[in-house]
Coordinates of C-alpha atoms in Angstrom, one line a residue:
C1 CA -26.9 -42.2 26.8
G2 CA -24.3 -41.5 24.0
L3 CA -23.3 -45.1 23.7
L4 CA -26.9 -46.3 23.7
S5 CA -27.8 -43.7 21.0
A6 CA -25.0 -45.1 18.9
I7 CA -26.0 -48.7 19.1
R8 CA -29.8 -48.4 19.7
K9 CA -30.6 -45.0 18.3
N10 CA -34.3 -45.4 17.7
I11 CA -35.1 -46.2 21.4
V12 CA -33.2 -43.3 23.0
S13 CA -34.7 -39.9 23.7
V14 CA -32.5 -37.1 25.1
S15 CA -33.6 -34.1 27.2
G16 CA -35.6 -31.5 25.2
S17 CA -36.6 -33.9 22.4
Q18 CA -40.3 -34.4 21.6
N19 CA -40.3 -38.1 22.7
Y20 CA -38.6 -37.2 25.9
V21 CA -41.1 -34.5 26.8
E22 CA -44.1 -36.8 25.8
Q23 CA -42.8 -39.6 27.9
Q24 CA -42.2 -37.3 30.9
N25 CA -45.7 -36.0 30.7
R26 CA -47.2 -39.5 30.9
Y27 CA -46.2 -39.8 34.6
W28 CA -49.2 -39.5 36.9
S29 CA -47.7 -37.3 39.6
A30 CA -46.1 -33.9 39.2
Q31 CA -43.2 -35.1 41.4
Q32 CA -42.3 -37.8 38.9
Q33 CA -42.8 -35.5 35.9
E34 CA -40.3 -33.0 37.5
T35 CA -37.7 -35.7 37.9
L36 CA -35.4 -35.3 34.9
P37 CA -33.2 -38.2 33.6
A38 CA -30.3 -37.6 31.3
C39 CA -32.1 -39.7 28.7
R40 CA -35.1 -42.0 28.3
V41 CA -34.9 -45.5 26.7
A42 CA -38.0 -47.0 25.3
P43 CA -37.1 -50.6 24.4
K44 CA -39.1 -52.4 21.8
N45 CA -38.4 -55.9 23.1
A46 CA -36.6 -57.8 25.8
V47 CA -33.3 -57.8 23.8
D48 CA -33.4 -54.0 23.8
V49 CA -33.8 -54.1 27.6
A50 CA -30.9 -56.5 27.9
I51 CA -28.5 -54.5 25.8
S52 CA -29.4 -51.2 27.6
L53 CA -29.1 -52.8 31.0
L54 CA -25.6 -54.1 30.2
V55 CA -24.6 -50.6 29.1
T56 CA -25.8 -49.1 32.4
K57 CA -23.9 -51.9 34.2
Y58 CA -20.7 -51.3 32.2
L59 CA -20.8 -47.6 32.7
D60 CA -22.1 -47.7 36.3
C61 CA -25.1 -45.6 35.3
P62 CA -28.0 -45.4 37.7
F63 CA -31.4 -46.2 36.2
A64 CA -35.1 -46.5 36.9
V65 CA -37.8 -48.5 35.3
K66 CA -41.3 -47.3 34.3
S67 CA -44.3 -49.5 33.4
G68 CA -47.3 -47.2 33.8
G69 CA -45.7 -44.5 36.0
H70 CA -48.6 -44.3 38.4
A71 CA -46.5 -44.2 41.6
A72 CA -46.5 -40.9 43.5
F73 CA -43.1 -40.1 44.9
A74 CA -40.2 -38.7 42.9
G75 CA -37.9 -41.6 41.9
A76 CA -40.4 -44.3 42.0
S77 CA -40.1 -45.0 38.3
N78 CA -38.0 -42.1 37.2
I79 CA -34.5 -40.8 38.1
Q80 CA -32.7 -37.5 38.2
G81 CA -29.7 -37.4 35.9
G82 CA -29.7 -41.2 35.2
L83 CA -31.3 -43.4 32.6
A84 CA -35.0 -44.1 32.7
F85 CA -36.3 -47.3 31.1
D86 CA -39.8 -46.6 29.7
L87 CA -41.5 -49.9 28.8
S88 CA -44.4 -48.3 27.1
N89 CA -43.5 -50.0 23.7
L90 CA -43.9 -53.5 25.3
R91 CA -47.6 -53.6 24.5
Q92 CA -48.3 -57.3 23.7
V93 CA -51.7 -58.7 24.7
E94 CA -51.9 -62.2 23.3
V95 CA -54.5 -64.8 24.4
S96 CA -53.5 -68.5 24.3
R97 CA -55.4 -70.8 22.0
D98 CA -57.1 -72.5 25.0
R99 CA -58.0 -69.0 26.4
A100 CA -56.4 -69.9 29.7
V101 CA -53.4 -67.5 29.6
T102 CA -52.9 -64.0 28.3
K103 CA -49.3 -62.8 27.6
V104 CA -49.2 -59.2 28.6
G105 CA -46.3 -56.8 27.8
A106 CA -45.1 -54.9 30.8
G107 CA -45.7 -51.5 29.1
N108 CA -49.5 -51.9 29.0
R109 CA -51.9 -50.0 31.1
W110 CA -54.7 -52.1 32.5
V111 CA -57.3 -50.4 30.2
D112 CA -55.2 -51.6 27.2
V113 CA -55.5 -55.2 28.4
Y114 CA -59.2 -55.0 29.4
S115 CA -60.3 -53.3 26.1
K116 CA -58.9 -56.3 24.2
L117 CA -60.3 -59.0 26.6
D118 CA -63.8 -57.5 27.1
P119 CA -65.0 -58.3 23.6
L120 CA -63.7 -61.9 24.0
G121 CA -65.7 -62.4 27.2
L122 CA -62.5 -62.8 29.1
S123 CA -60.5 -61.1 31.9
V124 CA -57.4 -61.3 34.1
I125 CA -56.7 -60.1 37.6
G126 CA -55.5 -56.5 37.4
G127 CA -55.9 -52.9 38.3
R128 CA -59.2 -51.0 39.0
V129 CA -58.0 -47.7 37.6
A130 CA -57.5 -47.5 33.8
D131 CA -54.1 -45.8 33.6
I132 CA -52.3 -47.9 36.2
G133 CA -49.5 -49.9 34.6
V134 CA -49.4 -53.7 34.5
G135 CA -45.9 -53.9 36.0
G136 CA -45.9 -52.1 39.3
L137 CA -49.3 -53.3 40.4
T138 CA -48.6 -57.0 39.5
L139 CA -45.2 -57.0 41.2
G140 CA -46.5 -55.3 44.4
G141 CA -49.8 -57.1 45.0
G142 CA -52.8 -56.1 42.8
I143 CA -56.2 -56.1 44.3
S144 CA -58.9 -56.6 41.6
F145 CA -62.7 -56.4 41.5
F146 CA -62.5 -60.2 41.1
S147 CA -60.0 -61.0 43.9
G148 CA -62.5 -62.6 46.2
R149 CA -62.9 -65.5 43.6
H150 CA -59.6 -65.4 41.8
G151 CA -57.0 -63.9 44.2
W152 CA -54.6 -60.9 43.7
A153 CA -52.7 -60.1 40.5
L154 CA -49.4 -61.4 41.9
D155 CA -51.0 -64.8 42.5
S156 CA -52.3 -65.1 39.0
V157 CA -49.0 -64.9 37.1
R158 CA -48.1 -68.2 35.5
N159 CA -44.8 -67.0 34.1
Y160 CA -42.6 -63.9 34.0
Q161 CA -40.3 -63.0 31.1
V162 CA -37.4 -61.2 32.8
V163 CA -34.1 -59.6 32.1
L164 CA -31.5 -60.3 34.8
A165 CA -28.7 -58.0 35.9
N166 CA -26.3 -59.9 33.7
G167 CA -28.4 -59.3 30.6
Q168 CA -29.8 -62.8 30.4
I169 CA -33.4 -63.2 29.3
H170 CA -35.3 -65.9 31.2
N171 CA -38.8 -67.3 31.7
V172 CA -39.4 -67.5 35.4
N173 CA -42.1 -69.8 36.7
R174 CA -42.7 -72.3 39.5
K175 CA -40.7 -75.0 37.8
S176 CA -37.9 -73.1 36.1
N177 CA -36.8 -70.9 39.1
P178 CA -39.1 -71.3 42.1
D179 CA -37.1 -68.9 44.4
L180 CA -37.2 -66.0 42.0
Y181 CA -40.8 -66.8 41.1
F182 CA -41.7 -66.5 44.7
A183 CA -39.7 -63.3 45.2
L184 CA -41.4 -61.6 42.2
R185 CA -44.8 -62.2 43.7
G186 CA -44.8 -59.3 46.2
G187 CA -41.2 -58.4 46.2
G188 CA -41.6 -55.5 43.8
N189 CA -39.0 -54.6 41.0
N190 CA -35.9 -55.4 43.0
F191 CA -34.9 -58.7 41.3
A192 CA -35.2 -58.3 37.6
I193 CA -36.7 -56.2 34.9
V194 CA -40.0 -57.9 33.9
T195 CA -40.8 -57.5 30.3
R196 CA -43.9 -59.8 30.1
F197 CA -46.4 -61.3 32.4
D198 CA -48.3 -64.5 31.5
L199 CA -51.5 -64.1 33.3
E200 CA -54.2 -66.7 34.2
T201 CA -57.3 -65.9 32.2
F202 CA -61.0 -66.6 33.0
P203 CA -64.4 -66.0 31.5
Q204 CA -65.9 -62.6 32.4
G205 CA -68.8 -60.8 30.8
L206 CA -70.7 -57.7 31.7
M207 CA -70.8 -56.7 35.4
W208 CA -72.6 -54.3 37.7
G209 CA -70.9 -51.4 39.4
G210 CA -70.2 -47.7 39.7
L211 CA -69.7 -44.8 42.0
T212 CA -72.1 -43.8 44.8
L213 CA -71.8 -40.6 46.8
H214 CA -73.1 -40.6 50.3
P215 CA -73.3 -37.7 52.8
P216 CA -70.8 -37.7 55.7
T217 CA -73.6 -38.4 58.3
T218 CA -73.9 -42.0 56.9
N219 CA -70.4 -42.9 58.2
A220 CA -71.5 -45.3 60.9
S221 CA -73.9 -47.1 58.5
I222 CA -71.2 -47.4 55.9
Y223 CA -68.5 -48.8 58.2
N224 CA -71.0 -51.3 59.7
A225 CA -71.8 -52.5 56.2
F226 CA -68.1 -52.7 55.5
E227 CA -67.5 -54.9 58.5
N228 CA -70.4 -57.1 57.7
L229 CA -69.4 -57.7 54.1
A230 CA -65.8 -58.3 55.0
N231 CA -66.7 -60.9 57.7
D232 CA -69.2 -62.6 55.3
A233 CA -66.9 -62.5 52.3
T234 CA -67.0 -66.3 51.7
A235 CA -70.7 -66.0 50.8
N236 CA -70.0 -63.0 48.5
L237 CA -67.0 -63.9 46.4
D238 CA -68.0 -61.7 43.5
T239 CA -68.0 -58.4 45.3
G240 CA -65.4 -55.6 45.0
L241 CA -65.5 -52.7 47.5
L242 CA -63.8 -49.3 47.9
V243 CA -65.0 -47.0 50.6
T244 CA -63.6 -43.5 50.2
Y245 CA -64.1 -40.4 52.5
I246 CA -63.1 -37.3 50.6
Y247 CA -62.6 -33.6 51.5
F248 CA -63.3 -31.3 48.5
N249 CA -64.0 -27.6 48.2
G250 CA -65.0 -27.2 51.8
S251 CA -67.1 -30.4 52.2
Y252 CA -66.7 -34.0 53.2
F253 CA -68.6 -36.9 51.5
F254 CA -68.2 -40.6 50.8
A255 CA -67.4 -41.7 47.2
N256 CA -67.8 -45.4 47.3
N257 CA -67.3 -48.0 44.6
Y258 CA -69.5 -51.1 44.7
E259 CA -68.7 -53.7 42.0
Y260 CA -70.2 -57.1 41.4
A261 CA -68.7 -59.5 38.9
L262 CA -72.1 -60.6 37.5
P263 CA -74.7 -58.5 35.5
T264 CA -77.0 -58.4 38.5
P265 CA -78.5 -55.0 39.4
F266 CA -78.3 -54.2 43.1
P267 CA -77.2 -57.7 44.2
P268 CA -78.1 -58.9 47.7
A269 CA -74.5 -58.8 48.7
F270 CA -74.6 -55.0 48.6
E271 CA -78.1 -54.4 50.0
E272 CA -76.8 -53.0 53.2
F273 CA -74.8 -50.4 51.3
T274 CA -77.5 -49.6 48.7
A275 CA -80.1 -49.0 51.5
I276 CA -78.0 -46.1 52.8
P277 CA -79.1 -42.7 51.6
N278 CA -77.0 -41.4 48.8
I279 CA -76.5 -38.1 46.9
T280 CA -76.1 -39.7 43.5
S281 CA -75.0 -42.9 41.9
T282 CA -73.7 -44.2 38.6
Q283 CA -74.4 -47.9 39.3
R284 CA -75.2 -49.8 36.1
I285 CA -74.5 -52.9 34.0
T286 CA -71.3 -52.3 32.0
T287 CA -67.9 -53.6 31.1
L288 CA -64.8 -53.8 33.3
S289 CA -63.0 -51.3 31.0
N290 CA -65.8 -48.8 31.5
L291 CA -65.6 -49.1 35.3
T292 CA -61.8 -48.6 35.3
I293 CA -62.1 -45.5 33.1
E294 CA -64.7 -44.0 35.6
L295 CA -62.3 -44.5 38.5
N296 CA -59.5 -43.0 36.5
D297 CA -61.5 -39.8 35.9
S298 CA -61.2 -39.0 39.6
S299 CA -57.4 -39.2 39.5
P300 CA -56.0 -36.9 36.8
N301 CA -52.4 -36.6 35.8
G302 CA -50.1 -33.7 36.7
L303 CA -51.0 -32.9 40.3
R304 CA -48.8 -33.3 43.3
E305 CA -49.6 -36.7 44.9
H306 CA -48.9 -38.6 48.1
Y307 CA -50.3 -41.7 49.6
T308 CA -49.4 -43.8 52.6
T309 CA -51.0 -47.0 53.9
A310 CA -51.5 -49.2 56.9
T311 CA -53.4 -52.4 57.5
F312 CA -55.6 -53.2 60.5
R313 CA -58.2 -55.8 61.6
V314 CA -61.7 -55.0 60.4
S315 CA -63.7 -53.1 62.9
A316 CA -66.4 -50.5 62.2
A317 CA -65.7 -48.8 65.6
F318 CA -62.0 -48.5 64.8
Q319 CA -62.8 -47.1 61.3
L320 CA -64.9 -44.4 62.8
Q321 CA -62.0 -43.4 65.1
I322 CA -59.6 -43.3 62.1
L323 CA -62.1 -41.1 60.3
D324 CA -62.0 -38.6 63.2
I325 CA -58.2 -38.6 63.2
F326 CA -58.2 -38.0 59.4
A327 CA -60.6 -35.1 59.7
Q328 CA -58.5 -33.5 62.5
E329 CA -55.3 -33.7 60.5
I330 CA -56.9 -32.5 57.3
D331 CA -58.1 -29.4 59.1
T332 CA -54.5 -28.4 59.5
I333 CA -53.8 -28.4 55.7
R334 CA -57.3 -27.7 54.2
D335 CA -56.1 -24.2 53.1
A336 CA -53.5 -25.7 50.7
A337 CA -54.1 -24.9 47.0
G338 CA -56.0 -27.5 45.1
I339 CA -56.1 -29.9 47.9
M340 CA -58.2 -33.1 47.8
P341 CA -57.5 -35.6 50.5
A342 CA -59.1 -39.0 50.6
L343 CA -59.3 -41.8 53.3
V344 CA -59.7 -45.0 51.3
M345 CA -60.6 -48.3 52.9
Q346 CA -60.8 -51.7 51.3
P347 CA -61.1 -55.2 52.8
I348 CA -58.5 -58.0 52.5
T349 CA -60.9 -60.8 53.0
L350 CA -60.3 -64.4 54.1
P351 CA -61.1 -65.8 50.6
M352 CA -58.4 -63.4 49.2
I353 CA -55.9 -64.5 51.8
R354 CA -56.6 -68.2 51.2
L355 CA -55.8 -67.7 47.6
F356 CA -52.3 -66.3 48.5
R357 CA -51.4 -70.0 48.7
K358 CA -51.9 -70.4 44.9
N359 CA -48.8 -71.4 43.0
G360 CA -46.7 -72.0 46.1
G361 CA -47.5 -68.9 48.1
N362 CA -46.3 -65.3 47.8
A363 CA -43.9 -63.0 49.6
L364 CA -46.5 -60.8 51.4
G365 CA -46.3 -62.7 54.7
I366 CA -50.1 -62.7 55.4
D367 CA -52.0 -65.8 56.4
E368 CA -55.6 -66.6 57.4
T369 CA -55.0 -65.9 61.1
D370 CA -54.3 -62.3 60.3
G371 CA -57.7 -61.6 58.6
P372 CA -60.0 -60.3 57.6
L373 CA -58.1 -57.0 57.2
N374 CA -58.8 -53.4 56.4
L375 CA -56.2 -51.8 54.0
I376 CA -56.3 -48.0 54.7
N377 CA -54.8 -45.6 52.2
V378 CA -54.4 -41.8 53.0
A379 CA -54.2 -40.3 49.5
I380 CA -53.8 -36.6 48.9
M381 CA -53.7 -34.4 45.8
W382 CA -52.7 -30.8 45.7
S383 CA -51.1 -28.2 43.4
D384 CA -48.4 -26.1 45.1
E385 CA -45.0 -27.5 45.8
A386 CA -44.7 -25.1 48.8
D387 CA -47.2 -27.3 50.6
D388 CA -45.4 -30.6 50.1
E389 CA -43.8 -30.9 53.6
R390 CA -46.8 -30.1 55.7
I391 CA -49.2 -32.3 53.6
I392 CA -46.9 -35.3 53.7
S393 CA -46.4 -34.7 57.5
A394 CA -50.2 -34.6 58.0
A395 CA -50.7 -37.9 56.1
A396 CA -47.9 -39.5 58.2
R397 CA -49.6 -38.4 61.4
V398 CA -52.9 -40.0 60.4
I399 CA -51.1 -43.3 60.1
S400 CA -49.0 -43.0 63.2
R401 CA -51.9 -42.0 65.3
A402 CA -54.0 -44.9 63.9
N403 CA -51.1 -47.3 64.7
E404 CA -50.8 -46.0 68.2
M405 CA -54.5 -46.3 68.8
A406 CA -54.4 -49.9 67.5
R407 CA -51.7 -51.0 69.9

């Protein structure tokens, strides 16, 4: 930290400084906010990243890299006692003259990108929650509201600007470095620090979507509709679906997101869902930015967070069994302070999987014979550190019991 402060003073923040505190508070989970690096480095360009990386290498200093900071566990993009790269100054959003590619700095949140593209009638494949960072989502996968027609975020990157471990800055694409290009598409942040993503861009105007709450008694109808839509996805490429079963303040309910890429109210693709009795709904014609902000409002910063996932074949009957397991395990922790657990289900459809072949394939290891699939996420928020172990154990039991039942 001392050496970097001497040669790149304006990008280094030390413990206790205003910039340090502000950057720490931008992390989503309390566990990440409580992880305290010796200093934080906020590079302004790829050269700053390269110089800082060489210093860490020379001094054998451990480091972490943060794009949006929306991972849950301590150390995901922060580090105790080491150096934390904070890419939040890398905020470029630049559309090519032919409007086919958008250069996006790795420090952007998705709402930063969408708010610039919405007025242009354009979009890219990215996150569905406003504050999620471009970097982690794109390197790890990236399901979008538009993935049925355009694929996942990792399959929509034309080029990566990266800094390698030796400090060299490279453009990595299918022609320049096909092996690294393949690894970056699903391999996470293990191979380089990505400073810019050049993303395929497509026309996109207003769309229909929003949040609909359903009573828990509609579970069979919801999961039947889920199975039918997943199996008929080829005929419904413009749909985006999140089915979420939530426990909050003593009650269970569904909080589902139905999104359609066209400005068509209550499209036929969702008629099986919209026919199900609901408590309330915000479905409307709006912008992508607006929909991501709505989803973000249900996921505030500063709480303790944990999520764990598993993927299974689509089956309404099996989904009902997982729901029962989830409720049983949540009963063991429902007295935890501030707890709000959610069982999230989303389809990985055959059209999505076919698009994994774009640009030479990706590193996820999924092909058409595997699908359609149901990606399940057990996501839990709570407020007291004393409850960490039992909450994380309960989430693990949901997944292990589901895996055992699927065998």
